[in-house]
Amino acid sequence: MRKTTVTPADVARTTGGVPAQPGPRSGMTITGSGSKDVIAGAGPVTGPGERPTVRLRDTGSDEPPRYAPEWLELRESADAGARAVDLLDPLRIRLANLPGKAGGLVVHDLGCGTGSMGRWLAPRLDGAQHWILHDRDPYLLHFAAVASPRSAADGSRVTVETRRGDVARLTPDALAGASLVTASALLDVLTREEVETLAAACAGAGCPALLTLSVAGRVDLTPGDPMDAEIAAAFNDHQRRTGLLGPDAITVACEAFSERGATVKVHPSPWRLGPDESALTAQWLRGWVGAAIEQRPELRPRAEKYLAGRLAACAAGELRVTVHHSDLLALARPTGGAS
C-alpha cells in the first residue's frame, strides 16, 4: 500500500475542518430513476452487481471512483447520529487494557472515504492517536486526511497518514501494532471470504474492530405504501449479487469473529430521516429504487410512479424513513499478555 503523510499546508486547505468543495469530476453522478442525477454512492453505477460504496478490488486504473464526496458529505450527519454510542464504553475499556504504546493508539480506518469515521470517533477517545486511513481512491484519501480531527477527547494529539490499497487483502502483518480497526458502511459490500480475511487479520493482530452502519435489510417508511416491501426485497437481492453479503453481512461477520475467539457485540444504528433530512432522503430514495429496478427491470413502470410519489411526499415534508443498520464491536483476544 502507498503511504502519504499530511503536511500543514494540506490542513490549511480546509476551512472549519470541512473539505474544500470538489470541482467537476468524471463519473461523479449517474442518471437514475426519477429523471434526476443520483450522486455516485447513493445508487447503482456501471458494473452489474457492484455496490457504489467502496472500491475494494482492482478493476482497472481508468475506472471512475464510485464514491462522490457530495454523497459522503450528505450522509455524514445521519451516520454520526446513527452510530451506536453504547459500544464505546466496552471499546474504551479494551483499549485501556491494551499494552501501552509510546505514540498512543494506532487506528486503521478501512474504506475511509472522506474520513467521517475518524471525525466521529477520534474526539470520543482519550489519549494520543495515530489514524491510518485506507481507501482505493486518492481523491477521497486527500479529503479524509485534510479534514481529520487534530485532538482527542482529552486534548491529546491526533495524527494521520493515508494508505492507498485494497483493504480486502489485509493480513495480520498489515495490522502489526494496531490498537483498533474501524470501518463504516463496509461489511455489506464484502464477500464472505473478505469478511473472513478481515476477521483473521484482526485476530492475528489481537486488536478490536468497530464496524459501523452495515445495512440490515429493513426499511420503514411512513406513511406506508403497498410497494414498500417489494422494492425492499429487490434492493436486498441487488446487494447480494456477485457474492456480496448485503444484509447478511452482520450475521456472517459475527460468526467469523466469534470463530476466531472474539467477543462480539451488535447494536442497532438506524438512520431516522424526517423533513430536516429531505435532501439525503431524496438521494437515498433514488438510489434505493434505482437498485431495485436494476435488479428487477420489470418493476420499472410501477417503481418509477412509486418513486415520483415518494419524492413528492419527501419534498412536502410528509415522509419519514427509518433505514435500519447494525454496528458491530469485535473484541479479539489481545496479544502480548493484555487482559
mmCIF file of C-alpha atoms in Angstrom:
data_model
loop_
_atom_site.group_PDB
_atom_site.id
_atom_site.type_symbol
_atom_site.label_atom_id
_atom_site.label_comp_id
_atom_site.label_asym_id
_atom_site.label_seq_id
_atom_site.Cartn_x
_atom_site.Cartn_y
_atom_site.Cartn_z
ATOM 1 C CA MET A 1 0.000 0.000 0.000
ATOM 2 C CA ARG A 2 1.204 3.513 -0.801
ATOM 3 C CA LYS A 3 1.697 5.797 2.195
ATOM 4 C CA THR A 4 1.023 9.516 2.245
ATOM 5 C CA THR A 5 1.698 11.817 5.167
ATOM 6 C CA VAL A 6 -0.160 15.081 5.696
ATOM 7 C CA THR A 7 1.588 18.431 5.797
ATOM 8 C CA PRO A 8 0.439 21.661 7.476
ATOM 9 C CA ALA A 9 -0.186 23.067 4.015
ATOM 10 C CA ASP A 10 -2.678 20.299 3.353
ATOM 11 C CA VAL A 11 -4.517 21.087 6.562
ATOM 12 C CA ALA A 12 -4.610 24.769 5.669
ATOM 13 C CA ARG A 13 -6.656 23.989 2.581
ATOM 14 C CA THR A 14 -9.712 23.260 4.727
ATOM 15 C CA THR A 15 -11.992 25.698 6.472
ATOM 16 C CA GLY A 16 -13.524 24.732 9.768
ATOM 17 C CA GLY A 17 -12.480 21.125 9.303
ATOM 18 C CA VAL A 18 -14.687 20.713 6.215
ATOM 19 C CA PRO A 19 -13.017 19.631 2.970
ATOM 20 C CA ALA A 20 -12.933 22.139 0.163
ATOM 21 C CA GLN A 21 -15.717 21.567 -2.322
ATOM 22 C CA PRO A 22 -14.642 19.446 -5.284
ATOM 23 C CA GLY A 23 -14.848 20.605 -8.845
ATOM 24 C CA PRO A 24 -16.495 18.600 -11.616
ATOM 25 C CA ARG A 25 -15.204 15.074 -11.897
ATOM 26 C CA SER A 26 -15.755 12.332 -14.394
ATOM 27 C CA GLY A 27 -18.129 9.712 -13.029
ATOM 28 C CA MET A 28 -19.307 11.897 -10.150
ATOM 29 C CA THR A 29 -23.017 11.482 -10.855
ATOM 30 C CA ILE A 30 -25.122 8.892 -12.552
ATOM 31 C CA THR A 31 -28.580 9.144 -14.047
ATOM 32 C CA GLY A 32 -31.151 7.206 -12.098
ATOM 33 C CA SER A 33 -34.892 6.792 -11.768
ATOM 34 C CA GLY A 34 -36.887 9.918 -11.113
ATOM 35 C CA SER A 35 -35.279 11.853 -14.009
ATOM 36 C CA LYS A 36 -32.638 13.441 -11.754
ATOM 37 C CA ASP A 37 -28.982 12.644 -11.241
ATOM 38 C CA VAL A 38 -28.160 10.290 -8.414
ATOM 39 C CA ILE A 39 -24.923 11.108 -6.629
ATOM 40 C CA ALA A 40 -22.442 8.269 -7.061
ATOM 41 C CA GLY A 41 -22.664 6.259 -3.891
ATOM 42 C CA ALA A 42 -26.407 6.712 -3.491
ATOM 43 C CA GLY A 43 -27.378 4.356 -6.284
ATOM 44 C CA PRO A 44 -26.177 1.758 -8.783
ATOM 45 C CA VAL A 45 -23.414 2.577 -11.235
ATOM 46 C CA THR A 46 -21.942 0.768 -14.194
ATOM 47 C CA GLY A 47 -20.714 -2.648 -13.225
ATOM 48 C CA PRO A 48 -23.587 -5.093 -12.686
ATOM 49 C CA GLY A 49 -23.903 -6.304 -9.143
ATOM 50 C CA GLU A 50 -21.381 -3.900 -7.641
ATOM 51 C CA ARG A 51 -22.439 -1.533 -4.878
ATOM 52 C CA PRO A 52 -21.121 2.008 -5.257
ATOM 53 C CA THR A 53 -19.865 2.485 -1.747
ATOM 54 C CA VAL A 54 -16.265 1.282 -1.505
ATOM 55 C CA ARG A 55 -13.693 0.487 -4.177
ATOM 56 C CA LEU A 56 -12.100 -2.676 -2.900
ATOM 57 C CA ARG A 57 -10.975 -4.566 -5.954
ATOM 58 C CA ASP A 58 -8.608 -3.805 -8.778
ATOM 59 C CA THR A 59 -10.881 -3.162 -11.748
ATOM 60 C CA GLY A 60 -8.681 -1.028 -13.951
ATOM 61 C CA SER A 61 -6.955 2.281 -13.327
ATOM 62 C CA ASP A 62 -9.271 4.137 -15.705
ATOM 63 C CA GLU A 63 -12.433 3.266 -13.777
ATOM 64 C CA PRO A 64 -14.056 6.357 -12.240
ATOM 65 C CA PRO A 65 -14.357 6.447 -8.459
ATOM 66 C CA ARG A 66 -17.610 5.048 -7.110
ATOM 67 C CA TYR A 67 -17.962 7.487 -4.238
ATOM 68 C CA ALA A 68 -18.732 11.150 -4.745
ATOM 69 C CA PRO A 69 -17.666 13.411 -1.873
ATOM 70 C CA GLU A 70 -21.101 15.053 -2.146
ATOM 71 C CA TRP A 71 -22.816 11.811 -1.156
ATOM 72 C CA LEU A 72 -20.456 11.271 1.772
ATOM 73 C CA GLU A 73 -20.981 14.827 2.973
ATOM 74 C CA LEU A 74 -24.757 14.488 2.613
ATOM 75 C CA ARG A 75 -24.917 11.350 4.744
ATOM 76 C CA GLU A 76 -22.302 12.251 7.349
ATOM 77 C CA SER A 77 -24.696 13.867 9.823
ATOM 78 C CA ALA A 78 -27.140 10.935 9.621
ATOM 79 C CA ASP A 79 -24.260 8.488 10.054
ATOM 80 C CA ALA A 80 -22.988 10.347 13.109
ATOM 81 C CA GLY A 81 -26.424 10.391 14.681
ATOM 82 C CA ALA A 82 -26.980 6.693 14.000
ATOM 83 C CA ARG A 83 -23.746 5.095 15.235
ATOM 84 C CA ALA A 84 -24.180 3.102 18.424
ATOM 85 C CA VAL A 85 -22.588 5.048 21.277
ATOM 86 C CA ASP A 86 -23.411 2.131 23.604
ATOM 87 C CA LEU A 87 -20.473 0.257 22.059
ATOM 88 C CA LEU A 88 -17.977 2.943 23.048
ATOM 89 C CA ASP A 89 -17.657 2.069 26.741
ATOM 90 C CA PRO A 90 -16.658 -1.580 26.165
ATOM 91 C CA LEU A 91 -14.292 -0.365 23.447
ATOM 92 C CA ARG A 92 -12.698 2.188 25.782
ATOM 93 C CA ILE A 93 -12.232 -0.486 28.455
ATOM 94 C CA ARG A 94 -10.487 -2.801 25.992
ATOM 95 C CA LEU A 95 -8.265 -0.023 24.644
ATOM 96 C CA ALA A 96 -7.290 0.958 28.188
ATOM 97 C CA ASN A 97 -6.154 -2.622 28.813
ATOM 98 C CA LEU A 98 -4.033 -2.942 25.682
ATOM 99 C CA PRO A 99 -0.245 -2.906 26.100
ATOM 100 C CA GLY A 100 0.968 0.672 26.273
ATOM 101 C CA LYS A 101 2.396 2.265 23.141
ATOM 102 C CA ALA A 102 4.711 5.235 23.298
ATOM 103 C CA GLY A 103 2.863 7.000 20.491
ATOM 104 C CA GLY A 104 -0.638 6.227 21.758
ATOM 105 C CA LEU A 105 -3.376 4.356 19.894
ATOM 106 C CA VAL A 106 -2.878 3.251 16.294
ATOM 107 C CA VAL A 107 -6.213 3.107 14.447
ATOM 108 C CA HIS A 108 -6.687 1.643 10.964
ATOM 109 C CA ASP A 109 -9.778 3.053 9.209
ATOM 110 C CA LEU A 110 -10.712 0.769 6.292
ATOM 111 C CA GLY A 111 -12.501 2.159 3.236
ATOM 112 C CA CYS A 112 -12.317 5.538 4.930
ATOM 113 C CA GLY A 113 -13.982 7.623 2.205
ATOM 114 C CA THR A 114 -13.701 11.256 3.265
ATOM 115 C CA GLY A 115 -12.880 10.277 6.843
ATOM 116 C CA SER A 116 -16.225 10.632 8.620
ATOM 117 C CA MET A 117 -15.480 7.734 10.964
ATOM 118 C CA GLY A 118 -12.369 9.445 12.260
ATOM 119 C CA ARG A 119 -14.177 12.751 12.688
ATOM 120 C CA TRP A 120 -16.808 10.950 14.771
ATOM 121 C CA LEU A 121 -14.641 8.581 16.802
ATOM 122 C CA ALA A 122 -11.302 10.294 17.450
ATOM 123 C CA PRO A 123 -12.824 13.087 19.593
ATOM 124 C CA ARG A 124 -14.651 10.412 21.639
ATOM 125 C CA LEU A 125 -11.489 8.540 22.660
ATOM 126 C CA ASP A 126 -8.864 9.691 25.150
ATOM 127 C CA GLY A 127 -5.155 9.685 24.508
ATOM 128 C CA ALA A 128 -2.840 10.314 21.588
ATOM 129 C CA GLN A 129 -3.965 8.645 18.386
ATOM 130 C CA HIS A 130 -2.416 7.911 15.010
ATOM 131 C CA TRP A 131 -5.002 7.138 12.328
ATOM 132 C CA ILE A 132 -4.029 5.170 9.227
ATOM 133 C CA LEU A 133 -6.633 5.799 6.532
ATOM 134 C CA HIS A 134 -7.142 3.124 3.861
ATOM 135 C CA ASP A 135 -9.016 3.641 0.595
ATOM 136 C CA ARG A 136 -8.540 2.960 -3.098
ATOM 137 C CA ASP A 137 -9.430 6.486 -4.173
ATOM 138 C CA PRO A 138 -6.587 9.017 -3.733
ATOM 139 C CA TYR A 139 -9.053 11.897 -4.114
ATOM 140 C CA LEU A 140 -11.065 10.704 -1.120
ATOM 141 C CA LEU A 141 -7.907 9.944 0.844
ATOM 142 C CA HIS A 142 -6.825 13.556 0.448
ATOM 143 C CA PHE A 143 -10.211 14.770 1.663
ATOM 144 C CA ALA A 144 -10.038 12.424 4.651
ATOM 145 C CA ALA A 145 -6.538 13.492 5.608
ATOM 146 C CA VAL A 146 -7.012 17.242 5.475
ATOM 147 C CA ALA A 147 -10.341 17.148 7.334
ATOM 148 C CA SER A 148 -9.267 14.751 10.080
ATOM 149 C CA PRO A 149 -9.581 15.877 13.721
ATOM 150 C CA ARG A 150 -6.404 17.066 15.386
ATOM 151 C CA SER A 151 -7.219 16.379 19.033
ATOM 152 C CA ALA A 152 -8.702 13.563 21.125
ATOM 153 C CA ALA A 153 -11.364 13.818 23.824
ATOM 154 C CA ASP A 154 -8.759 14.823 26.412
ATOM 155 C CA GLY A 155 -6.909 17.200 24.108
ATOM 156 C CA SER A 156 -4.179 14.730 23.170
ATOM 157 C CA ARG A 157 -2.751 14.946 19.675
ATOM 158 C CA VAL A 158 -4.290 13.076 16.732
ATOM 159 C CA THR A 159 -2.107 12.452 13.666
ATOM 160 C CA VAL A 160 -2.948 10.812 10.363
ATOM 161 C CA GLU A 161 -1.441 9.075 7.365
ATOM 162 C CA THR A 162 -3.028 7.585 4.265
ATOM 163 C CA ARG A 163 -2.528 4.259 2.524
ATOM 164 C CA ARG A 164 -3.943 3.578 -0.896
ATOM 165 C CA GLY A 165 -4.719 -0.071 -1.467
ATOM 166 C CA ASP A 166 -7.139 -2.976 -1.282
ATOM 167 C CA VAL A 167 -8.453 -3.399 2.245
ATOM 168 C CA ALA A 168 -9.878 -6.808 1.313
ATOM 169 C CA ARG A 169 -6.309 -8.153 1.325
ATOM 170 C CA LEU A 170 -5.425 -7.294 4.888
ATOM 171 C CA THR A 171 -3.108 -9.606 6.778
ATOM 172 C CA PRO A 172 -2.063 -9.634 10.428
ATOM 173 C CA ASP A 173 1.285 -8.207 9.297
ATOM 174 C CA ALA A 174 -0.508 -5.233 7.729
ATOM 175 C CA LEU A 175 -2.138 -4.580 11.105
ATOM 176 C CA ALA A 176 1.011 -5.094 13.166
ATOM 177 C CA GLY A 177 0.943 -2.651 16.039
ATOM 178 C CA ALA A 178 -2.725 -1.773 15.512
ATOM 179 C CA SER A 179 -4.786 -0.816 18.550
ATOM 180 C CA LEU A 180 -8.103 -0.724 16.686
ATOM 181 C CA VAL A 181 -9.634 -1.362 13.269
ATOM 182 C CA THR A 182 -12.615 0.724 12.220
ATOM 183 C CA ALA A 183 -14.854 0.908 9.178
ATOM 184 C CA SER A 184 -18.174 2.442 8.264
ATOM 185 C CA ALA A 185 -20.671 1.076 5.712
ATOM 186 C CA LEU A 186 -18.122 -1.546 4.695
ATOM 187 C CA LEU A 187 -19.187 -5.054 5.717
ATOM 188 C CA ASP A 188 -22.189 -5.250 3.397
ATOM 189 C CA VAL A 189 -20.025 -4.648 0.320
ATOM 190 C CA LEU A 190 -17.664 -7.504 1.168
ATOM 191 C CA THR A 191 -17.882 -11.181 0.270
ATOM 192 C CA ARG A 192 -17.852 -13.929 2.869
ATOM 193 C CA GLU A 193 -14.201 -14.634 2.034
ATOM 194 C CA GLU A 194 -13.275 -10.979 2.535
ATOM 195 C CA VAL A 195 -15.016 -10.834 5.913
ATOM 196 C CA GLU A 196 -13.156 -13.995 6.918
ATOM 197 C CA THR A 197 -9.907 -12.312 5.850
ATOM 198 C CA LEU A 198 -10.719 -9.224 7.904
ATOM 199 C CA ALA A 199 -11.634 -11.268 10.982
ATOM 200 C CA ALA A 200 -8.471 -13.343 10.675
ATOM 201 C CA ALA A 201 -6.296 -10.234 10.340
ATOM 202 C CA CYS A 202 -7.826 -8.658 13.453
ATOM 203 C CA ALA A 203 -7.472 -11.906 15.405
ATOM 204 C CA GLY A 204 -3.855 -12.275 14.326
ATOM 205 C CA ALA A 205 -3.087 -8.720 15.364
ATOM 206 C CA GLY A 206 -5.058 -9.066 18.602
ATOM 207 C CA CYS A 207 -6.889 -5.797 18.019
ATOM 208 C CA PRO A 208 -10.592 -4.954 18.379
ATOM 209 C CA ALA A 209 -12.747 -3.883 15.440
ATOM 210 C CA LEU A 210 -15.570 -1.338 15.427
ATOM 211 C CA LEU A 211 -17.535 -1.808 12.199
ATOM 212 C CA THR A 212 -20.497 0.526 11.887
ATOM 213 C CA LEU A 213 -23.538 1.096 9.697
ATOM 214 C CA SER A 214 -23.948 -2.264 7.978
ATOM 215 C CA VAL A 215 -27.316 -2.419 6.272
ATOM 216 C CA ALA A 216 -29.806 -4.703 7.988
ATOM 217 C CA GLY A 217 -32.132 -5.185 5.007
ATOM 218 C CA ARG A 218 -35.102 -3.443 6.637
ATOM 219 C CA VAL A 219 -36.636 -0.072 5.800
ATOM 220 C CA ASP A 220 -39.697 1.557 7.383
ATOM 221 C CA LEU A 221 -41.477 4.350 5.508
ATOM 222 C CA THR A 222 -44.297 6.468 6.960
ATOM 223 C CA PRO A 223 -46.880 6.694 5.507
ATOM 224 C CA GLY A 224 -46.670 3.155 4.168
ATOM 225 C CA ASP A 225 -47.210 2.053 0.571
ATOM 226 C CA PRO A 226 -48.059 -1.397 -0.835
ATOM 227 C CA MET A 227 -44.839 -1.348 -2.902
ATOM 228 C CA ASP A 228 -42.513 -0.733 0.039
ATOM 229 C CA ALA A 229 -41.846 -4.417 0.704
ATOM 230 C CA GLU A 230 -41.431 -5.255 -2.985
ATOM 231 C CA ILE A 231 -38.843 -2.526 -3.524
ATOM 232 C CA ALA A 232 -37.012 -3.522 -0.340
ATOM 233 C CA ALA A 233 -36.832 -7.167 -1.399
ATOM 234 C CA ALA A 234 -35.496 -6.274 -4.855
ATOM 235 C CA PHE A 235 -32.932 -3.920 -3.316
ATOM 236 C CA ASN A 236 -31.732 -6.620 -0.919
ATOM 237 C CA ASP A 237 -31.361 -9.066 -3.811
ATOM 238 C CA HIS A 238 -29.373 -6.412 -5.677
ATOM 239 C CA GLN A 239 -26.993 -6.114 -2.746
ATOM 240 C CA ARG A 240 -26.333 -9.840 -2.736
ATOM 241 C CA ARG A 241 -25.375 -10.042 -6.406
ATOM 242 C CA THR A 242 -21.922 -11.367 -7.329
ATOM 243 C CA GLY A 243 -21.456 -12.834 -3.872
ATOM 244 C CA LEU A 244 -21.564 -9.636 -1.816
ATOM 245 C CA LEU A 245 -23.123 -10.073 1.584
ATOM 246 C CA GLY A 246 -25.500 -7.118 1.713
ATOM 247 C CA PRO A 247 -27.968 -7.551 4.598
ATOM 248 C CA ASP A 248 -26.363 -10.874 5.567
ATOM 249 C CA ALA A 249 -23.080 -9.172 6.473
ATOM 250 C CA ILE A 250 -23.625 -8.780 10.209
ATOM 251 C CA THR A 251 -24.551 -12.437 10.683
ATOM 252 C CA VAL A 252 -21.516 -13.590 8.691
ATOM 253 C CA ALA A 253 -19.196 -11.176 10.495
ATOM 254 C CA CYS A 254 -20.444 -12.284 13.921
ATOM 255 C CA GLU A 255 -19.685 -15.877 13.013
ATOM 256 C CA ALA A 256 -16.283 -15.051 11.529
ATOM 257 C CA PHE A 257 -15.059 -13.054 14.529
ATOM 258 C CA SER A 258 -16.583 -15.424 17.093
ATOM 259 C CA GLU A 259 -14.965 -18.451 15.483
ATOM 260 C CA ARG A 260 -11.606 -16.718 15.993
ATOM 261 C CA GLY A 261 -12.148 -16.176 19.694
ATOM 262 C CA ALA A 262 -13.507 -12.615 19.679
ATOM 263 C CA THR A 263 -16.284 -11.376 21.920
ATOM 264 C CA VAL A 264 -18.843 -9.802 19.586
ATOM 265 C CA LYS A 265 -21.405 -7.144 20.465
ATOM 266 C CA VAL A 266 -24.022 -5.868 17.979
ATOM 267 C CA HIS A 267 -26.213 -2.804 18.389
ATOM 268 C CA PRO A 268 -28.792 -1.196 16.070
ATOM 269 C CA SER A 269 -27.776 2.044 14.358
ATOM 270 C CA PRO A 270 -30.707 3.230 12.225
ATOM 271 C CA TRP A 271 -30.918 6.326 10.106
ATOM 272 C CA ARG A 272 -34.046 8.237 11.162
ATOM 273 C CA LEU A 273 -34.856 10.627 8.352
ATOM 274 C CA GLY A 274 -37.551 13.290 8.560
ATOM 275 C CA PRO A 275 -38.258 16.695 6.985
ATOM 276 C CA ASP A 276 -34.911 18.093 8.158
ATOM 277 C CA GLU A 277 -33.073 15.399 6.168
ATOM 278 C CA SER A 278 -35.082 15.747 2.961
ATOM 279 C CA ALA A 279 -32.026 16.153 0.705
ATOM 280 C CA LEU A 280 -30.499 12.917 1.985
ATOM 281 C CA THR A 281 -33.854 11.133 1.875
ATOM 282 C CA ALA A 282 -34.400 12.134 -1.756
ATOM 283 C CA GLN A 283 -30.981 10.895 -2.836
ATOM 284 C CA TRP A 284 -31.377 7.702 -0.841
ATOM 285 C CA LEU A 285 -34.805 7.083 -2.404
ATOM 286 C CA ARG A 286 -33.450 7.455 -5.931
ATOM 287 C CA GLY A 287 -30.609 5.073 -5.215
ATOM 288 C CA TRP A 288 -32.806 2.578 -3.362
ATOM 289 C CA VAL A 289 -35.445 2.418 -6.071
ATOM 290 C CA GLY A 290 -32.826 2.548 -8.841
ATOM 291 C CA ALA A 291 -31.077 -0.527 -7.448
ATOM 292 C CA ALA A 292 -34.414 -2.344 -7.201
ATOM 293 C CA ILE A 293 -35.153 -1.578 -10.857
ATOM 294 C CA GLU A 294 -31.672 -2.690 -11.898
ATOM 295 C CA GLN A 295 -32.290 -5.987 -10.132
ATOM 296 C CA ARG A 296 -35.844 -6.421 -11.450
ATOM 297 C CA PRO A 297 -36.341 -4.397 -14.664
ATOM 298 C CA GLU A 298 -39.974 -5.473 -14.877
ATOM 299 C CA LEU A 299 -40.648 -3.228 -11.873
ATOM 300 C CA ARG A 300 -39.740 -0.070 -13.776
ATOM 301 C CA PRO A 301 -43.205 1.284 -14.755
ATOM 302 C CA ARG A 302 -44.667 0.838 -11.278
ATOM 303 C CA ALA A 303 -41.439 1.695 -9.456
ATOM 304 C CA GLU A 304 -40.977 4.998 -11.266
ATOM 305 C CA LYS A 305 -44.538 6.001 -10.361
ATOM 306 C CA TYR A 306 -43.859 4.910 -6.786
ATOM 307 C CA LEU A 307 -40.641 6.937 -6.676
ATOM 308 C CA ALA A 308 -42.327 10.060 -8.010
ATOM 309 C CA GLY A 309 -44.925 9.829 -5.249
ATOM 310 C CA ARG A 310 -42.330 9.240 -2.581
ATOM 311 C CA LEU A 311 -40.213 12.177 -3.757
ATOM 312 C CA ALA A 312 -43.249 14.438 -3.748
ATOM 313 C CA ALA A 313 -44.072 13.401 -0.178
ATOM 314 C CA CYS A 314 -40.440 13.997 0.791
ATOM 315 C CA ALA A 315 -40.446 17.490 -0.727
ATOM 316 C CA ALA A 316 -43.680 18.295 1.129
ATOM 317 C CA GLY A 317 -42.178 17.218 4.463
ATOM 318 C CA GLU A 318 -44.688 14.382 4.777
ATOM 319 C CA LEU A 319 -42.326 11.397 4.564
ATOM 320 C CA ARG A 320 -40.342 9.748 7.332
ATOM 321 C CA VAL A 321 -37.899 6.930 6.705
ATOM 322 C CA THR A 322 -36.025 4.603 9.032
ATOM 323 C CA VAL A 323 -33.165 2.772 7.325
ATOM 324 C CA HIS A 324 -32.006 0.039 9.661
ATOM 325 C CA HIS A 325 -28.289 -0.619 10.161
ATOM 326 C CA SER A 326 -26.226 -2.521 12.709
ATOM 327 C CA ASP A 327 -22.933 -1.678 14.403
ATOM 328 C CA LEU A 328 -20.566 -4.454 15.412
ATOM 329 C CA LEU A 329 -17.805 -4.405 18.013
ATOM 330 C CA ALA A 330 -15.477 -7.416 17.919
ATOM 331 C CA LEU A 331 -13.118 -7.677 20.873
ATOM 332 C CA ALA A 332 -10.394 -10.016 19.685
ATOM 333 C CA ARG A 333 -8.254 -11.823 22.194
ATOM 334 C CA PRO A 334 -5.379 -9.408 22.735
ATOM 335 C CA THR A 335 -1.803 -10.462 22.170
ATOM 336 C CA GLY A 336 1.116 -9.578 24.393
ATOM 337 C CA GLY A 337 -0.480 -10.602 27.650
ATOM 338 C CA ALA A 338 -3.160 -7.909 27.823
ATOM 339 C CA SER A 339 -6.443 -8.766 29.506
#
